[in-house]
mmCIF file of C-alpha atoms in Angstrom:
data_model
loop_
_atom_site.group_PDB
_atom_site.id
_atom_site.type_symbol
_atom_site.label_atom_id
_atom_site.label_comp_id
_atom_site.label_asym_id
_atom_site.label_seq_id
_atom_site.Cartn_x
_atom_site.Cartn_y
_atom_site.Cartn_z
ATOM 1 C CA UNK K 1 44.856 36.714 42.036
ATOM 2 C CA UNK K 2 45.321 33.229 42.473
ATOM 3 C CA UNK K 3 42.678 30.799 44.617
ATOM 4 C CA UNK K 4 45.470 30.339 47.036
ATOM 5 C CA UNK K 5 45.523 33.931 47.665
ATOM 6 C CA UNK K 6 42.010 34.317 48.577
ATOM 7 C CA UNK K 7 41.753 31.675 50.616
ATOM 8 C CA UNK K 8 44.769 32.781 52.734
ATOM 9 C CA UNK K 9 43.328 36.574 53.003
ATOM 10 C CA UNK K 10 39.937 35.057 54.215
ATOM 11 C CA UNK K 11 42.034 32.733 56.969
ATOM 12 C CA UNK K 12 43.421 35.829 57.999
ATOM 13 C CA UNK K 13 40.212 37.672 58.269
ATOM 14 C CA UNK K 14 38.559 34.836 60.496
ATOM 15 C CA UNK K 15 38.508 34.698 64.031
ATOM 16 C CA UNK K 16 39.969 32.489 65.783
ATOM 17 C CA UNK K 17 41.594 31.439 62.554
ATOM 18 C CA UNK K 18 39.278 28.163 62.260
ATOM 19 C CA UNK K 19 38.606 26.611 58.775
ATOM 20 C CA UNK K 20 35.123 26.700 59.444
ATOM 21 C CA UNK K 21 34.575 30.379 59.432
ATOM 22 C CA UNK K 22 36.401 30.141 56.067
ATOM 23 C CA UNK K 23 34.106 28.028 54.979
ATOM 24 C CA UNK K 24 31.089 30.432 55.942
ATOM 25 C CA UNK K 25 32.930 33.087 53.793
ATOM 26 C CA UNK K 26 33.388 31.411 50.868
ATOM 27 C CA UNK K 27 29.604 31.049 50.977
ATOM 28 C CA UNK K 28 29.103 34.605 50.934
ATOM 29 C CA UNK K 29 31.729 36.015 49.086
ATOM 30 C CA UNK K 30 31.184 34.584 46.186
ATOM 31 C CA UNK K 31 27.423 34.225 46.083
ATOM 32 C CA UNK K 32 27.177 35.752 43.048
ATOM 33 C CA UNK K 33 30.157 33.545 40.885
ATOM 34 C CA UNK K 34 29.125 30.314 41.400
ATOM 35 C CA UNK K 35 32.322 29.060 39.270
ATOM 36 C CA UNK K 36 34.466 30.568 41.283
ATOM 37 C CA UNK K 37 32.504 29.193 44.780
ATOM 38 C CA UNK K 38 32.888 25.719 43.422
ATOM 39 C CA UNK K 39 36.781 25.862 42.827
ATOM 40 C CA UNK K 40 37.128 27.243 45.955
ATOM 41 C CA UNK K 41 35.310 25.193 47.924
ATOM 42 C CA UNK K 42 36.513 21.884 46.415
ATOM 43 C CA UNK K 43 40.145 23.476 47.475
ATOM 44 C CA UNK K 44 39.010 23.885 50.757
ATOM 45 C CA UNK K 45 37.580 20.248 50.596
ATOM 46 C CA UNK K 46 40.309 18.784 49.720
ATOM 47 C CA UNK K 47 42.796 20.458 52.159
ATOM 48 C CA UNK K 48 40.667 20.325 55.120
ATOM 49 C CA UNK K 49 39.330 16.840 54.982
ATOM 50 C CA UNK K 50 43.254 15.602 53.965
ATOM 51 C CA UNK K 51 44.195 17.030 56.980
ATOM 52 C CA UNK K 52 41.579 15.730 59.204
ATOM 53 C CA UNK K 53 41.852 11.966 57.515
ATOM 54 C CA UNK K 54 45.680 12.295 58.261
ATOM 55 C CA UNK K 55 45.185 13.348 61.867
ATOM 56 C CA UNK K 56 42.698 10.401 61.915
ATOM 57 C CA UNK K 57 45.415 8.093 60.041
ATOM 58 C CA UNK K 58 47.954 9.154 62.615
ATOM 59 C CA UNK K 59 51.193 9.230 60.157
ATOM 60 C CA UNK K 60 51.384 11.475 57.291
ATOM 61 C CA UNK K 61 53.969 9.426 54.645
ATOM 62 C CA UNK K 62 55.861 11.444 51.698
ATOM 63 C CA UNK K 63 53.621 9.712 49.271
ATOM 64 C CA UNK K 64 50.271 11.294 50.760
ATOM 65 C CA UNK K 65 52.082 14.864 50.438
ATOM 66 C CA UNK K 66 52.968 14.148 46.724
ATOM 67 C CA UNK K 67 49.120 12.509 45.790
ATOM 68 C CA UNK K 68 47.611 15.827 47.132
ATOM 69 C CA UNK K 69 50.119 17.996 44.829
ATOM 70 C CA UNK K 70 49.037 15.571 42.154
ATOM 71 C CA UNK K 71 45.697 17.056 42.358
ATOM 72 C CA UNK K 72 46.575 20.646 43.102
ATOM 73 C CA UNK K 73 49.765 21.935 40.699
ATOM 74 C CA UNK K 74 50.766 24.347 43.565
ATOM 75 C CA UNK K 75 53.102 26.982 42.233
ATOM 76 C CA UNK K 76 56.287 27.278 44.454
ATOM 77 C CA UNK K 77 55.163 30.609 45.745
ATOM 78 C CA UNK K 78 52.220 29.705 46.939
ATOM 79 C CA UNK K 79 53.630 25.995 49.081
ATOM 80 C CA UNK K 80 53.690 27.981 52.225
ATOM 81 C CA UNK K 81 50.148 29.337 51.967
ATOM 82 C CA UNK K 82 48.766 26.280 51.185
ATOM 83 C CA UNK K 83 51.135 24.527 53.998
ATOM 84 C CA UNK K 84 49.972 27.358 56.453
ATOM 85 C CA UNK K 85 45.672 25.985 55.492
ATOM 86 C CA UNK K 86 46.766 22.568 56.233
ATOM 87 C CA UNK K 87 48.328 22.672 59.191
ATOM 88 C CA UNK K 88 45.477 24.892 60.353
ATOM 89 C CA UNK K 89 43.003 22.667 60.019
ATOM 90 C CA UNK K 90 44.668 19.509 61.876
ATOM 91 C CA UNK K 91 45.145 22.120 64.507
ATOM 92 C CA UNK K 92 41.284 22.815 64.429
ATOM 93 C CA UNK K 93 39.536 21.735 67.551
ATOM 94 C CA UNK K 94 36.753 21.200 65.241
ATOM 95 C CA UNK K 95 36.446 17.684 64.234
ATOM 96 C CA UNK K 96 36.211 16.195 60.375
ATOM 97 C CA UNK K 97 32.181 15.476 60.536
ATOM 98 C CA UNK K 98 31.490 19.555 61.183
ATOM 99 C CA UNK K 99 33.830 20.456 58.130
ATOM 100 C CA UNK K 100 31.820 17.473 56.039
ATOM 101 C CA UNK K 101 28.459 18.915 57.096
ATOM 102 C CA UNK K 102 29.284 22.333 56.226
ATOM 103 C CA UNK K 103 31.327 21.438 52.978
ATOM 104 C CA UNK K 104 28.134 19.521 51.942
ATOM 105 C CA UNK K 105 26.147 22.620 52.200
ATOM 106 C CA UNK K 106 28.831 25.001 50.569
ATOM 107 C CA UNK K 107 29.585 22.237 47.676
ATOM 108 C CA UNK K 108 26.243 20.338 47.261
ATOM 109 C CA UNK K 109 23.302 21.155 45.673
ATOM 110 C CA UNK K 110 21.136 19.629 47.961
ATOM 111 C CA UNK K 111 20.363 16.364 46.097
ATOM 112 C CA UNK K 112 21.710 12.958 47.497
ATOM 113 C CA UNK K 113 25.049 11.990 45.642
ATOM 114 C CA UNK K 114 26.046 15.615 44.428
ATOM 115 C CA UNK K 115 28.716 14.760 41.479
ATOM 116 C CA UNK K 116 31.408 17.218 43.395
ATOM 117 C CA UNK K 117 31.031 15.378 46.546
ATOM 118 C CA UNK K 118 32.010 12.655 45.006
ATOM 119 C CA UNK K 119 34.901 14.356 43.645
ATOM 120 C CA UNK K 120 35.990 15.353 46.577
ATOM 121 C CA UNK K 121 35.713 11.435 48.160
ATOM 122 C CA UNK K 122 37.617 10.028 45.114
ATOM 123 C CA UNK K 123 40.460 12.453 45.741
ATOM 124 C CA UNK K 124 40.682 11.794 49.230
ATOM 125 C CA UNK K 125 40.684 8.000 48.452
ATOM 126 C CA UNK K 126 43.145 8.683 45.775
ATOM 127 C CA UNK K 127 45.391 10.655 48.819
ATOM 128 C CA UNK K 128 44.837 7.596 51.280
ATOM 129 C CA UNK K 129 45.645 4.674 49.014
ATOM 130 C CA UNK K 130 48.968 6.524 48.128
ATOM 131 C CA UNK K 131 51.075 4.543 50.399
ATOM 132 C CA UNK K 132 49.763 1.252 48.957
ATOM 133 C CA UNK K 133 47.180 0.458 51.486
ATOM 134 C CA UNK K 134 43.851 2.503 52.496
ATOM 135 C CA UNK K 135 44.111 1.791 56.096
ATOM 136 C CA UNK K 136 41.198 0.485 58.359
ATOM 137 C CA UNK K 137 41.226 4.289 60.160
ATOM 138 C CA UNK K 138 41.000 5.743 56.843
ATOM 139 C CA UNK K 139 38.359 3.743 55.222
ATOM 140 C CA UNK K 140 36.025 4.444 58.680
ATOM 141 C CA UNK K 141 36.758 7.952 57.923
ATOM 142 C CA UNK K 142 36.124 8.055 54.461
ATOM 143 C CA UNK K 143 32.481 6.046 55.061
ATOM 144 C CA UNK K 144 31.781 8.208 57.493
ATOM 145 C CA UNK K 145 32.722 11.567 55.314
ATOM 146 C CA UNK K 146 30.638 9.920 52.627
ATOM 147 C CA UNK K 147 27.720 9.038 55.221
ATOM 148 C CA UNK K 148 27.634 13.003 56.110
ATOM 149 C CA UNK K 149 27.575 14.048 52.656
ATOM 150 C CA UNK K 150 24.973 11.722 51.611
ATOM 151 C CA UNK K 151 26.511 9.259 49.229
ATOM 152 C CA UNK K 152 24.471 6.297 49.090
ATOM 153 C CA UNK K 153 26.147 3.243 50.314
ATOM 154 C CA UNK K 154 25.871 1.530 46.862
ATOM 155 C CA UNK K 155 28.110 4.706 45.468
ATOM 156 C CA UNK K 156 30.305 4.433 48.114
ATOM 157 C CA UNK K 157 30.844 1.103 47.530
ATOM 158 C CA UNK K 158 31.740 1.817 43.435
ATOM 159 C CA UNK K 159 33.844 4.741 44.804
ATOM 160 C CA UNK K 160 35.784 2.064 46.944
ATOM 161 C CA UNK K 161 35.576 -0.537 44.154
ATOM 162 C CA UNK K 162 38.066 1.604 41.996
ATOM 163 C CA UNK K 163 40.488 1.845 44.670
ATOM 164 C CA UNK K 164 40.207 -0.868 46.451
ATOM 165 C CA UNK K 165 40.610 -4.571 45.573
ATOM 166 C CA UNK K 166 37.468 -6.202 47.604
ATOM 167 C CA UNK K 167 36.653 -9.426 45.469
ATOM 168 C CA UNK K 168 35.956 -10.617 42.211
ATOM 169 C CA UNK K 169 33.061 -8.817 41.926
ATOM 170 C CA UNK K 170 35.430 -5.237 41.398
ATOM 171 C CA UNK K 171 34.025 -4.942 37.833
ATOM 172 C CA UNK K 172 30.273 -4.891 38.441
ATOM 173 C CA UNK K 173 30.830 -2.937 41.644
ATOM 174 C CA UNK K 174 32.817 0.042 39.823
ATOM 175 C CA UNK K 175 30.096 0.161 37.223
ATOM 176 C CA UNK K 176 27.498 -0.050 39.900
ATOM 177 C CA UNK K 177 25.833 -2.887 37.693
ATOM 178 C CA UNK K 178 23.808 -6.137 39.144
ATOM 179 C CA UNK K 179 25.823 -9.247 37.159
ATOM 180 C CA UNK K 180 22.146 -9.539 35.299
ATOM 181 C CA UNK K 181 21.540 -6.541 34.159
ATOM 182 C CA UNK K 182 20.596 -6.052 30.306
ATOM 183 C CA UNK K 183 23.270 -5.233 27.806
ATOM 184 C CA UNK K 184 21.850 -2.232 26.471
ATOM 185 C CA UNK K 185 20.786 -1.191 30.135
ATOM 186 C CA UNK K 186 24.093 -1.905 31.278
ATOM 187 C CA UNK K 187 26.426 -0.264 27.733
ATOM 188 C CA UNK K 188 23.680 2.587 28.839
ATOM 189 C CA UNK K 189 24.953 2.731 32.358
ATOM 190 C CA UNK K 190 28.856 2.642 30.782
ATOM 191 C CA UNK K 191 28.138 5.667 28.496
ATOM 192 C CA UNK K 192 26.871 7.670 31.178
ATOM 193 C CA UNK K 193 29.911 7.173 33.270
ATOM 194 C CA UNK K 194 32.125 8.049 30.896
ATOM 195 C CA UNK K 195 29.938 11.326 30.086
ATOM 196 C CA UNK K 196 29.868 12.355 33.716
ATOM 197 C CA UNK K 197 33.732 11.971 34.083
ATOM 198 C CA UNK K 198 35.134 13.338 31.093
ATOM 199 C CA UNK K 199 37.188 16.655 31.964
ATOM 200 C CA UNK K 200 34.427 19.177 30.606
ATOM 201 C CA UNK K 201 31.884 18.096 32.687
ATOM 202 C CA UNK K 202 34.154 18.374 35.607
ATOM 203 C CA UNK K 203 35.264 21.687 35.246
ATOM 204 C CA UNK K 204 31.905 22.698 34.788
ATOM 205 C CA UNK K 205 30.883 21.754 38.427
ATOM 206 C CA UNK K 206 34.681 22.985 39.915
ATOM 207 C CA UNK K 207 37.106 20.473 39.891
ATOM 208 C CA UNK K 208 40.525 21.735 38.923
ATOM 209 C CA UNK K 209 42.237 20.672 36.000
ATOM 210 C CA UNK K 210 45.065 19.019 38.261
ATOM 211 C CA UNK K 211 42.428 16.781 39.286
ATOM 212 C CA UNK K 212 41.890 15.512 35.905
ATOM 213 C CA UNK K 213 45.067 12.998 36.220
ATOM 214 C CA UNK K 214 42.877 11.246 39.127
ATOM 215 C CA UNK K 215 39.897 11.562 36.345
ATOM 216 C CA UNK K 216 41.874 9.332 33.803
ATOM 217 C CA UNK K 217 42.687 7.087 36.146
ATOM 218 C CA UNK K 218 39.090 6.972 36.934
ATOM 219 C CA UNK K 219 38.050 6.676 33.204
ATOM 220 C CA UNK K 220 40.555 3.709 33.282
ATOM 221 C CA UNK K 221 38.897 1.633 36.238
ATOM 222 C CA UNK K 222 35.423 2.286 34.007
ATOM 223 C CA UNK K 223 36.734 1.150 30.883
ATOM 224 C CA UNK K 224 38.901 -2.068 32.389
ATOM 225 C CA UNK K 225 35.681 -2.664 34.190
ATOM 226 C CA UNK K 226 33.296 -2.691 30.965
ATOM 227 C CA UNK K 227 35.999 -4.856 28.925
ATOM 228 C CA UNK K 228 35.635 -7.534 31.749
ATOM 229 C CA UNK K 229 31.841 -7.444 31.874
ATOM 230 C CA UNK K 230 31.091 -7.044 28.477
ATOM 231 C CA UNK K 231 31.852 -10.221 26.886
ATOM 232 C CA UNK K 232 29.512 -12.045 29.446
ATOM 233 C CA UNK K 233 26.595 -9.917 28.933
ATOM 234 C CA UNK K 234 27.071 -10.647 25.293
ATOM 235 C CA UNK K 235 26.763 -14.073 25.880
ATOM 236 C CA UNK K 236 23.384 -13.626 27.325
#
């Protein structure tokens, strides 16, 4: 049975049909298959919180529907169910910061900057930029989701960094480097990056495979980061 299944039979099952009872389930449920919790709950991440930042946004373009199916491969029979979740949740009277809260309790492990928060935050930037611009609306929204799920501002800020352009200082940001940090404290700080992003380690805390086109591109900003910082902490 597919994840798109279950999510729809626990919509059904909820009263009132609000997201945020879905969320409580998924807690439950699957208390015992922590795997399975995590995949779930980044789905419902991701299609709640898209749905709120595009209520927020105000205009929901063709290229926003086509970066979320870039991170979810949704089979054809399963577009309506999946339609039917986001729809529901812009309909929500429930606003975005209750879903965050509770998605940071369902999702997190109770440490400040929980790697699948962050996930979730670099897909929804990934969503937002789509159109060639993260909007002022959005970016609020996103610092704000970020805020709740308690993302330091410094990660937020390398988060932003790899989507968007604020300076010449993109390369240190997206590394999360000072400009004079040590070489082998900073190549340290590189290696880690790339260890924490490569696709293993993200399906071990839930992301779905889909997701790992957004981690390449991810691995990409890293990597064209290093290659401009490098040579200049070699020099020192």
């Amino acid at each position: 049975m597919s994840i798109w299944v279950r999510i729809s039979d626990f919509v059904s099952g909820t009263a009132g049909n609000a997201l945020g009872g879905l969320v409580e389930q998924v807690r439950t449920v699957f208390a015992g298959d922590p795997e399975t919790r995590a995949r779930v709950a980044f789905s419902v991440a991701m299609i709640a919180l898209s749905a709120k930042m595009a209520k927020a946004d105000g205009v929901v373009t063709t290229s926003e529907v086509d970066a979320f199916r870039e991170i979810f491969e949704i089979p054809d029979e399963e577009a309506e169910r999946v339609a039917s979740l986001y729809n529901l949740a812009k309909r929500d009277v429930a606003g975005y910061q209750s879903y965050a809260a509770q998605l940071a309790g369902l999702c997190g492990s109770g440490q400040p900057d929980c790697p699948m928060l962050r996930d979730i935050l670099d897909g929804l930037f990934h969503i937002a930029k789509a159109d060639g611009l993260v909007h002022e609306k959005e970016l609020a929204f996103l610092s704000d989701v970020a805020a709740i799920f308690g993302i330091t501002e410094a990660e937020f800020d390398r988060i932003r960094a790899r989507h968007v352009d604020v300076g010449d200082g993109d390369p240190w940001r997206i590394l999360g480097l000072e400009p004079g940090t040590a070489y082998a404290n900073a190549r340290r700080r590189y290696r880690e990056l790339v260890r924490d992003n490569h696709p293993d380690t993200m399906a071990a805390r839930g992301v779905p495979a889909e997701f790992h086109a957004i981690a390449h591109e991810r691995i990409a900003a890293i990597n064209a980061a290093w290659d401009r910082v490098e040579p200049e902490l070699r020099r020192r």
